[in-house]
PDB file of C-alpha atoms in Angstrom:
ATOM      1  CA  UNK A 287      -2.406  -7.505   8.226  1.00  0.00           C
ATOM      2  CA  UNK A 288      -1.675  -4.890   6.142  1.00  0.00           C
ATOM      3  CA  UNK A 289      -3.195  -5.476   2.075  1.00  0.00           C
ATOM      4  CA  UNK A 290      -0.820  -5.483  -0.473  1.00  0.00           C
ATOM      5  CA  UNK A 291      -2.944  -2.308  -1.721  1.00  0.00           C
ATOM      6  CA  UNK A 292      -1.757  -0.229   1.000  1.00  0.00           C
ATOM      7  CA  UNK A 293       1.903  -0.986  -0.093  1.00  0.00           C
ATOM      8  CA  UNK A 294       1.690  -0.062  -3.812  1.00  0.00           C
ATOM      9  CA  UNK A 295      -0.892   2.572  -4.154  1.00  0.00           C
ATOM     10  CA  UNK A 296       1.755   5.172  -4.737  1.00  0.00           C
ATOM     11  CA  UNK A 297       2.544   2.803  -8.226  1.00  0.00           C
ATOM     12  CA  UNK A 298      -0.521   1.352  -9.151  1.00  0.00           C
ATOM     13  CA  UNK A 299      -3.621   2.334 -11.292  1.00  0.00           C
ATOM     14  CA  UNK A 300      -7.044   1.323 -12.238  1.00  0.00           C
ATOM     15  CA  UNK A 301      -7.675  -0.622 -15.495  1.00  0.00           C
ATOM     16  CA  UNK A 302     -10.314   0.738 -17.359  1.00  0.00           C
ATOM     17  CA  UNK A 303     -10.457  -0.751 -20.770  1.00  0.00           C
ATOM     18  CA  UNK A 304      -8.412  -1.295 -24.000  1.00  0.00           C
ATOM     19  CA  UNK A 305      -6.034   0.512 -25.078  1.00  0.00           C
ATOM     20  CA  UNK A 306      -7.216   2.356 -28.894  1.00  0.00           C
ATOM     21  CA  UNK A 307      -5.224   1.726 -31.727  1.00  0.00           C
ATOM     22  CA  UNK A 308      -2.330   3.578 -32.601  1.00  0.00           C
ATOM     23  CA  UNK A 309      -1.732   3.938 -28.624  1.00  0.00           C
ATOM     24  CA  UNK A 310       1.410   3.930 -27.268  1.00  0.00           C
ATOM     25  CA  UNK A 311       2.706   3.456 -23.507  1.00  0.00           C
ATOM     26  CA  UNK A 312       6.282   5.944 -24.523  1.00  0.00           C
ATOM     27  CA  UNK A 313       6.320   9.074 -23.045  1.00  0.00           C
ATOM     28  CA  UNK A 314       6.741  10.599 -19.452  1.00  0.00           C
ATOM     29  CA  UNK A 315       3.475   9.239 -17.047  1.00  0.00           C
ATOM     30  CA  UNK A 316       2.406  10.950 -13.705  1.00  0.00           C
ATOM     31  CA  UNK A 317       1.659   8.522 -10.759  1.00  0.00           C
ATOM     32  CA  UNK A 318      -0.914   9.157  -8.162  1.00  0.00           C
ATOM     33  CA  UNK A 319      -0.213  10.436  -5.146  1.00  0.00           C
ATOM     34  CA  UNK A 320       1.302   7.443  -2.592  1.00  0.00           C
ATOM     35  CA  UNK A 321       0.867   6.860   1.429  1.00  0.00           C
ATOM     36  CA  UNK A 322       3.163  10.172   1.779  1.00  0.00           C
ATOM     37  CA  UNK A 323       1.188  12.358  -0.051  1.00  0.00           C
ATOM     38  CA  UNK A 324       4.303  12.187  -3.426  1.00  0.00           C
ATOM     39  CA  UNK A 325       4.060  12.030  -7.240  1.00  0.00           C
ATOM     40  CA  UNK A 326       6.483  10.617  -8.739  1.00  0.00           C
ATOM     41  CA  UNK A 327       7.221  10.857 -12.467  1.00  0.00           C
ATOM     42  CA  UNK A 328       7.995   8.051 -14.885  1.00  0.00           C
ATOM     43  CA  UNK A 329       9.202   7.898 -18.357  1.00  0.00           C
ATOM     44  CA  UNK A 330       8.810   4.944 -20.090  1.00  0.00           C
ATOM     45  CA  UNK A 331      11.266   4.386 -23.425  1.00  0.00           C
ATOM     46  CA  UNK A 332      12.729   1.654 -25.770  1.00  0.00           C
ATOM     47  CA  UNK A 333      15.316  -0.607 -24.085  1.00  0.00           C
ATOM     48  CA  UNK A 334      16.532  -3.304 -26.638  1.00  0.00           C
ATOM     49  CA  UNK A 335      13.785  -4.667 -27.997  1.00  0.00           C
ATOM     50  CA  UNK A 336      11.098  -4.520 -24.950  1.00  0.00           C
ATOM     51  CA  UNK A 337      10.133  -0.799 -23.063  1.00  0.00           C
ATOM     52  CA  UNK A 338      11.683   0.235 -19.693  1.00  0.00           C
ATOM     53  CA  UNK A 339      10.294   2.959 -17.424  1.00  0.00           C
ATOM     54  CA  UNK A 340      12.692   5.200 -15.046  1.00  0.00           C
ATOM     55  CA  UNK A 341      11.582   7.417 -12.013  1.00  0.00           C
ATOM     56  CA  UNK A 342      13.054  10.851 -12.999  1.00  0.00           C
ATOM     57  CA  UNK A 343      11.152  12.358 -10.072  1.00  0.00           C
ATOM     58  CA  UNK A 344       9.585  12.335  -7.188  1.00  0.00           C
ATOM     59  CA  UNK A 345       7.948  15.935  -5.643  1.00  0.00           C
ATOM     60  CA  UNK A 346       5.487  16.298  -2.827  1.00  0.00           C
ATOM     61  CA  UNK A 347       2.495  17.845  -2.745  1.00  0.00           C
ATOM     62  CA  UNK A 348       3.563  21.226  -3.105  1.00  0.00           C
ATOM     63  CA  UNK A 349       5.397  20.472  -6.321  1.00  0.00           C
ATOM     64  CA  UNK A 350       8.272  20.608  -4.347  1.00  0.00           C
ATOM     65  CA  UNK A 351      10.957  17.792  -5.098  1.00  0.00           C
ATOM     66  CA  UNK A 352      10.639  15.189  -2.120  1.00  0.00           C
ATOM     67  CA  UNK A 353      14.175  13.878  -1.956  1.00  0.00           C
ATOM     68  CA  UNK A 354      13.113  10.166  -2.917  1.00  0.00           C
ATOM     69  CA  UNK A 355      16.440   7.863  -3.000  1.00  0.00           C
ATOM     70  CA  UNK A 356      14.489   5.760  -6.310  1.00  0.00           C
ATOM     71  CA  UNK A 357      14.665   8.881  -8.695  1.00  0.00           C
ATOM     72  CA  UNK A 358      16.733   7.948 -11.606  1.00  0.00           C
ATOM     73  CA  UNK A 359      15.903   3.978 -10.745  1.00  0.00           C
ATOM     74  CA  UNK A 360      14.651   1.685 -13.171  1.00  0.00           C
ATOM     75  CA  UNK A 361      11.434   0.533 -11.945  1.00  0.00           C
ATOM     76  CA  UNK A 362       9.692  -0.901 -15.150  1.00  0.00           C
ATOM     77  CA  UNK A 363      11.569  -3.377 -17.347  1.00  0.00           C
ATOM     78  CA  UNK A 364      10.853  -6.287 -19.517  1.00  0.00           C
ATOM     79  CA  UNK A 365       7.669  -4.608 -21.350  1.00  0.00           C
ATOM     80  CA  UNK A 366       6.370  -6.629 -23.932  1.00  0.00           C
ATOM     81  CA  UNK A 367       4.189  -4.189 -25.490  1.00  0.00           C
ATOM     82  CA  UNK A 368       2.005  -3.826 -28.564  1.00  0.00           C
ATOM     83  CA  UNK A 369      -0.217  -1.499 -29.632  1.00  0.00           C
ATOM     84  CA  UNK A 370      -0.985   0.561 -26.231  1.00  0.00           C
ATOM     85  CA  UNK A 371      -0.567  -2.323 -23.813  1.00  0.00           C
ATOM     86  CA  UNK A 372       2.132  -4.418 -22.445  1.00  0.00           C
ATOM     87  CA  UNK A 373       3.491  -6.809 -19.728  1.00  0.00           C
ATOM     88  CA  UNK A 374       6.533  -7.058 -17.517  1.00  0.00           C
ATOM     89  CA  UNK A 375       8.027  -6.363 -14.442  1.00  0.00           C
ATOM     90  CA  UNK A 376       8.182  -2.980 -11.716  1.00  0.00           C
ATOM     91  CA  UNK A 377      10.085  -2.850  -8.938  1.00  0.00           C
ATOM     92  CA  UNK A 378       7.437  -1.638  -5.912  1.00  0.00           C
ATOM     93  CA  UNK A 379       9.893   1.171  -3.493  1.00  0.00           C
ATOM     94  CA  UNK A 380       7.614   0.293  -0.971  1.00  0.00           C
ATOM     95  CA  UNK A 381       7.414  -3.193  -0.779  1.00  0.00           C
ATOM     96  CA  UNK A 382      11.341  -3.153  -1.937  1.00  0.00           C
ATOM     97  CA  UNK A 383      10.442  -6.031  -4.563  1.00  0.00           C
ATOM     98  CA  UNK A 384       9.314  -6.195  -8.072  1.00  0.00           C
ATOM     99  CA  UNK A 385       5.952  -7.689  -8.994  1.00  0.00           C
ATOM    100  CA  UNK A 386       4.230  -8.780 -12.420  1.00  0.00           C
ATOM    101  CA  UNK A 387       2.973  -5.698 -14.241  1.00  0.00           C
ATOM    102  CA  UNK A 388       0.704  -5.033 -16.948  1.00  0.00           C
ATOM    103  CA  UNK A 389       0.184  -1.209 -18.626  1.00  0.00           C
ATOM    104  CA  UNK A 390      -2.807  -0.079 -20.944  1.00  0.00           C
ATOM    105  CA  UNK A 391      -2.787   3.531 -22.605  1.00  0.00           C
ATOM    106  CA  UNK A 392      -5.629   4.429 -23.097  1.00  0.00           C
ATOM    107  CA  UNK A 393      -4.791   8.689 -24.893  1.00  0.00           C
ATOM    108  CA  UNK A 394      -3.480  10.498 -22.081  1.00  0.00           C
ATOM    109  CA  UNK A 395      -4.233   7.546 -19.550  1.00  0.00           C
ATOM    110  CA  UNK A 396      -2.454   4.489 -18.463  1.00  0.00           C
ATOM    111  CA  UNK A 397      -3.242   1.946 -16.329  1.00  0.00           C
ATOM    112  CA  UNK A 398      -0.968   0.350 -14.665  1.00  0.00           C
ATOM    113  CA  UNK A 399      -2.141  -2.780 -12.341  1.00  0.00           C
ATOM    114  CA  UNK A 400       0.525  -5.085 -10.393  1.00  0.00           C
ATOM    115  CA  UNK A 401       0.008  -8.323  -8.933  1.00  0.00           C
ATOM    116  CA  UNK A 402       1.797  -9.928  -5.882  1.00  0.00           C
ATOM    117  CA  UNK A 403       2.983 -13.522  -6.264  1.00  0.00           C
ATOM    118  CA  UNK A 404      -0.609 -14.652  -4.426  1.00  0.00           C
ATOM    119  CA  UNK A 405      -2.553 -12.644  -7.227  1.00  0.00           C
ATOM    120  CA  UNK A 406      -3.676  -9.886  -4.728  1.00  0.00           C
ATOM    121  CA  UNK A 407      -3.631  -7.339  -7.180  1.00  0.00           C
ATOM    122  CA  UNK A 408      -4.000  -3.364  -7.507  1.00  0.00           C
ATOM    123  CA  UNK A 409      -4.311  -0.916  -9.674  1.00  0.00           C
ATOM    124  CA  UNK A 410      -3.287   2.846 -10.451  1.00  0.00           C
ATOM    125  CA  UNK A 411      -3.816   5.429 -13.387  1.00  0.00           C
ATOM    126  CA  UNK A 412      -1.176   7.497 -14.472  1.00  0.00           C
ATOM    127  CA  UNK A 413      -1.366  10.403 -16.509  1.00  0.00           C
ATOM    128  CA  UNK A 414       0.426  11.053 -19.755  1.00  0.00           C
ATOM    129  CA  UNK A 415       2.452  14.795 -19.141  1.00  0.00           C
ATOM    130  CA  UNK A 416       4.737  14.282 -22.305  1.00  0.00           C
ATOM    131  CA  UNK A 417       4.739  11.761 -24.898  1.00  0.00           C
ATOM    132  CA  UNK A 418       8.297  10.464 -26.276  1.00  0.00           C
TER     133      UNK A 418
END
């Protein structure tokens, strides 16, 4: 059988500490690269009173875009965040179901680690490309 870390590690990072003070998870974040070799891009802003992320693109390795049918979905939503860090939900393409999330900025880093509902978890670092 297949490990859940197989199916997400296109959305997932690796936690690697707590997030600084006066950190903040707003801005547009870089994924790694997934099972097809694609980046996608993700811009996490305000929604109400919690944070939301979007995909606003997807390219493949050459930079090129890759024609994913999730750009422009919301895949992060529910954030309860505070300084740096926060908790929610993100909808995993791959899996085509939405997991437990939880997202630590740490400057220009953020690690994003999702757990499925039999706490196998994984983890992925983004990188920050624009802030707000």
């Amino acid at each position: 059988m297949t490990r859940f870390v197989l199916f997400i590690a296109g959305l997932m990072i690796s936690v690697a500490g707590a997030a600084s003070a006066g950190e903040t998870l707003l801005g547009v974040w870089q994924t790694e690269r997934d099972a097809k070799d694609q980046t996608g891009y993700v811009r996490i802003y305000p929604c109400g009173n919690r944070l939301c992320g979007t995909l606003i693109a997807s390219v493949d390795k050459n930079g090129k875009p890759s024609g994913s049918p999730n750009v422009g979905r919301r895949i992060i939503w529910n954030v309860r965040s505070a300084e740096g860090w926060g908790k929610g939900n993100m909808y995993v393409p791959v899996m085509r179901n939405q997991y437990p999330t939880i997202l630590i900025a740490t400057g220009n880093r953020m690690e994003v680690k999702v757990c499925n509902t039999v706490g196998d978890c994984d983890t992925q670092t983004w990188l920050r490309t624009l802030t707000n």
